[in-house]
């Protein structure tokens, strides 16, 4: 079924509305440029005068033009060496905002009984705060290494391996979605996945409903719902009231 304009700025394909939100049991969100308004790695890089270089790599990765996401992230994080914890805090306090409709959508899903999952190629410094702010049930993201000893409180330019692996890329987002569904005893068809970049496509491909939010062309083309105008809560328009 080809994509069709369901409402101004809202495209759908592969299903006929209305759906029932209560038929779903899990909603998985990307963070950067989806739940929140920035790409955190780009804004962190601004603290050391490297935003232009880092943002160019981020854009290419999100468009799917870089095959090895893990290597692209390692390259970007290496450029963050010397950034301080105070710099990270400044990004969170001064630059990071929830995207329009994000809180409303999360609350609507929670009210309908859905569990919530945040899977991000970003960093625990930010995902932990967004988790607590929105009451999200599960998270997976990357951990920045912080120097101890001399110059403590500065980034080393590396990431820390975690019990589940090294880097949360597209394959890890998919794996976390499937693991969470298994943990909850539900089918992936009972999950909703929301994202904007190429690294979100693996999890979106497993979910029963995939949502692209102001996304890259490759992601808009493959999503069942594409929100091209307005806030995240516009996905609620495809559900019965």
Coordinates of C-alpha atoms in Angstrom, one line a residue:
X1 CA 0.0 0.0 0.0
X2 CA 1.6 3.3 -1.1
X3 CA 2.0 6.2 1.4
X4 CA -0.9 8.5 1.6
X5 CA -1.5 11.9 3.3
X6 CA -3.8 11.0 6.2
X7 CA -3.9 14.6 7.4
X8 CA -1.8 17.7 6.7
X9 CA 1.8 16.8 7.6
X10 CA 0.9 13.2 8.5
X11 CA 1.5 10.3 6.2
X12 CA 0.5 6.7 6.6
X13 CA 1.1 3.5 4.7
X14 CA 0.5 -0.2 5.2
X15 CA -2.6 0.1 7.4
X16 CA -6.1 1.7 7.7
X17 CA -6.9 3.8 10.7
X18 CA -8.1 3.9 13.3
X19 CA -6.0 1.7 15.4
X20 CA -6.5 1.0 19.1
X21 CA -3.7 2.2 21.4
X22 CA -4.6 -0.5 24.0
X23 CA -3.7 -3.2 21.4
X24 CA 0.0 -2.3 22.0
X25 CA 2.0 -3.1 25.1
X26 CA 5.3 -1.3 24.5
X27 CA 6.5 1.9 22.9
X28 CA 10.2 2.4 22.1
X29 CA 11.7 5.9 21.5
X30 CA 14.9 7.1 20.0
X31 CA 16.1 10.2 22.0
X32 CA 18.1 12.7 20.0
X33 CA 15.9 14.7 17.5
X34 CA 13.0 12.4 18.5
X35 CA 12.1 12.8 22.2
X36 CA 14.4 15.8 22.5
X37 CA 15.2 18.7 20.2
X38 CA 19.0 18.3 19.8
X39 CA 21.7 15.9 18.8
X40 CA 23.6 15.8 22.2
X41 CA 26.9 14.8 20.7
X42 CA 26.9 17.8 18.4
X43 CA 26.1 20.2 21.2
X44 CA 28.7 18.7 23.5
X45 CA 31.3 19.1 20.7
X46 CA 30.4 22.8 20.6
X47 CA 32.1 23.1 24.0
X48 CA 35.5 22.3 22.4
X49 CA 34.9 24.1 19.1
X50 CA 34.3 20.9 17.1
X51 CA 30.5 21.2 16.5
X52 CA 30.8 21.6 12.7
X53 CA 33.0 18.6 12.3
X54 CA 31.0 16.4 14.6
X55 CA 27.6 17.5 13.2
X56 CA 28.7 16.6 9.6
X57 CA 29.4 13.0 10.8
X58 CA 26.1 12.8 12.7
X59 CA 24.1 14.0 9.7
X60 CA 25.7 11.5 7.4
X61 CA 25.2 8.7 9.9
X62 CA 21.5 9.6 10.4
X63 CA 20.9 9.7 6.7
X64 CA 22.4 6.2 6.4
X65 CA 25.4 7.4 4.3
X66 CA 27.9 5.8 6.8
X67 CA 27.7 2.1 6.9
X68 CA 29.6 1.6 10.2
X69 CA 27.6 3.5 12.8
X70 CA 29.9 2.3 15.6
X71 CA 33.0 3.7 13.9
X72 CA 31.2 7.0 13.2
X73 CA 30.3 7.3 16.9
X74 CA 33.8 6.5 18.0
X75 CA 35.2 9.2 15.7
X76 CA 32.8 11.8 17.1
X77 CA 33.4 10.8 20.7
X78 CA 37.2 11.0 20.2
X79 CA 36.7 14.7 19.3
X80 CA 35.0 15.3 22.7
X81 CA 38.2 14.7 24.6
X82 CA 38.6 17.3 27.3
X83 CA 34.9 18.2 27.6
X84 CA 34.0 18.6 31.3
X85 CA 31.1 17.4 33.3
X86 CA 30.1 21.0 33.7
X87 CA 29.9 21.3 29.9
X88 CA 27.6 18.3 29.8
X89 CA 25.4 19.9 32.5
X90 CA 25.3 23.1 30.5
X91 CA 24.0 21.2 27.4
X92 CA 21.3 19.5 29.5
X93 CA 20.2 22.7 31.3
X94 CA 20.6 25.3 28.6
X95 CA 20.1 23.5 25.3
X96 CA 18.1 20.3 25.7
X97 CA 14.3 20.5 25.5
X98 CA 11.6 17.8 25.0
X99 CA 10.2 18.0 21.5
X100 CA 6.6 19.3 21.2
X101 CA 4.1 16.6 22.1
X102 CA 6.7 14.3 23.6
X103 CA 5.4 14.4 27.1
X104 CA 1.8 14.2 26.0
X105 CA 2.5 11.1 23.9
X106 CA 4.5 9.3 26.6
X107 CA 1.7 10.0 29.1
X108 CA -1.0 8.8 26.7
X109 CA 0.9 5.6 26.2
X110 CA 1.4 5.1 29.9
X111 CA -2.3 5.8 30.6
X112 CA -3.2 3.1 28.0
X113 CA -1.0 0.6 29.9
X114 CA 2.0 0.6 27.6
X115 CA 5.5 0.1 29.0
X116 CA 8.1 2.6 27.7
X117 CA 11.6 2.1 26.4
X118 CA 14.3 4.6 25.5
X119 CA 17.0 3.3 23.1
X120 CA 19.6 5.8 22.1
X121 CA 22.9 6.1 20.3
X122 CA 23.4 9.0 22.7
X123 CA 24.7 8.9 26.2
X124 CA 23.6 7.8 29.7
X125 CA 24.3 11.3 31.1
X126 CA 21.2 12.4 29.2
X127 CA 19.1 9.3 28.8
X128 CA 19.1 8.7 32.6
X129 CA 17.7 12.3 33.1
X130 CA 15.1 11.9 30.4
X131 CA 14.1 8.5 31.9
X132 CA 13.6 10.0 35.3
X133 CA 11.8 13.1 33.8
X134 CA 9.3 11.1 31.9
X135 CA 9.0 8.0 34.0
X136 CA 10.4 5.7 31.3
X137 CA 10.6 2.0 32.3
X138 CA 13.7 0.8 30.3
X139 CA 16.7 2.4 28.7
X140 CA 19.8 1.5 26.7
X141 CA 22.5 4.0 25.6
X142 CA 26.2 4.6 25.5
X143 CA 28.4 5.6 28.5
X144 CA 31.1 8.2 28.1
X145 CA 34.4 7.5 29.8
X146 CA 35.3 10.1 32.4
X147 CA 38.9 10.7 33.5
X148 CA 39.9 10.0 37.1
X149 CA 42.9 11.4 38.8
X150 CA 44.5 14.4 37.2
X151 CA 42.0 16.4 35.2
X152 CA 39.2 14.3 36.7
X153 CA 35.8 15.2 35.5
X154 CA 36.9 15.4 31.8
X155 CA 35.9 13.1 29.0
X156 CA 38.7 10.9 27.7
X157 CA 37.3 10.7 24.1
X158 CA 36.3 7.1 24.6
X159 CA 33.2 5.1 25.7
X160 CA 32.9 2.4 28.4
X161 CA 31.9 -1.1 27.6
X162 CA 28.7 -2.2 29.4
X163 CA 27.5 -5.7 30.3
X164 CA 25.3 -5.9 27.2
X165 CA 28.1 -4.7 24.8
X166 CA 30.1 -1.8 23.5
X167 CA 27.9 0.6 21.5
X168 CA 24.2 1.0 21.1
X169 CA 23.8 1.1 17.4
X170 CA 20.9 0.1 15.1
X171 CA 21.5 -3.6 15.7
X172 CA 21.5 -3.1 19.5
X173 CA 18.3 -1.0 19.4
X174 CA 16.6 -3.9 17.6
X175 CA 18.0 -6.4 20.0
X176 CA 16.9 -4.3 23.0
X177 CA 13.4 -4.0 21.6
X178 CA 13.1 -7.7 21.1
X179 CA 14.6 -8.5 24.5
X180 CA 12.2 -6.1 26.2
X181 CA 9.2 -7.7 24.3
X182 CA 10.4 -11.2 25.5
X183 CA 10.8 -9.9 29.0
X184 CA 7.2 -8.6 28.9
X185 CA 5.9 -11.7 27.3
X186 CA 4.6 -9.9 24.2
X187 CA 5.1 -10.1 20.5
X188 CA 7.1 -7.4 18.7
X189 CA 3.9 -6.8 16.7
X190 CA 2.5 -5.3 20.0
X191 CA 5.3 -2.7 20.1
X192 CA 5.5 0.8 18.6
X193 CA 8.9 2.2 17.6
X194 CA 9.5 5.9 17.1
X195 CA 12.7 7.4 15.5
X196 CA 14.2 9.7 13.0
X197 CA 17.5 8.3 11.8
X198 CA 18.8 5.3 9.8
X199 CA 20.0 3.6 13.0
X200 CA 16.3 3.5 14.1
X201 CA 15.2 1.4 11.1
X202 CA 16.2 -2.0 12.5
X203 CA 13.9 -1.6 15.5
X204 CA 11.2 0.1 13.5
X205 CA 11.3 -2.9 11.1
X206 CA 10.4 -5.3 14.0
X207 CA 7.6 -3.2 15.6
X208 CA 4.0 -3.6 14.8
X209 CA 3.8 0.2 14.3
X210 CA 6.7 2.3 13.1
X211 CA 6.7 6.1 13.4
X212 CA 9.1 8.5 11.8
X213 CA 9.3 11.9 13.4
X214 CA 10.6 14.8 11.2
X215 CA 12.8 12.0 9.9
X216 CA 15.5 11.5 7.2
X217 CA 14.0 10.6 3.8
X218 CA 15.1 7.0 4.1
X219 CA 13.2 6.6 7.4
X220 CA 10.1 8.5 6.2
X221 CA 9.8 6.1 3.2
X222 CA 9.9 3.0 5.4
X223 CA 7.8 4.1 8.3
X224 CA 4.1 3.2 8.6
X225 CA 3.4 6.7 10.1
X226 CA 5.5 9.8 9.1
X227 CA 5.0 13.0 11.2
X228 CA 6.3 15.7 8.9
X229 CA 4.6 18.7 10.7
X230 CA 3.7 19.2 14.3
X231 CA 4.5 17.4 17.5
X232 CA 5.2 13.8 18.4
X233 CA 1.6 13.5 19.8
X234 CA 0.3 13.7 16.3
X235 CA 0.7 9.9 16.1
X236 CA -2.3 9.7 18.4
X237 CA -4.4 10.9 15.5
X238 CA -4.3 7.4 13.9
X239 CA -5.8 5.8 17.1
X240 CA -9.5 5.6 18.0
X241 CA -10.4 8.1 20.6

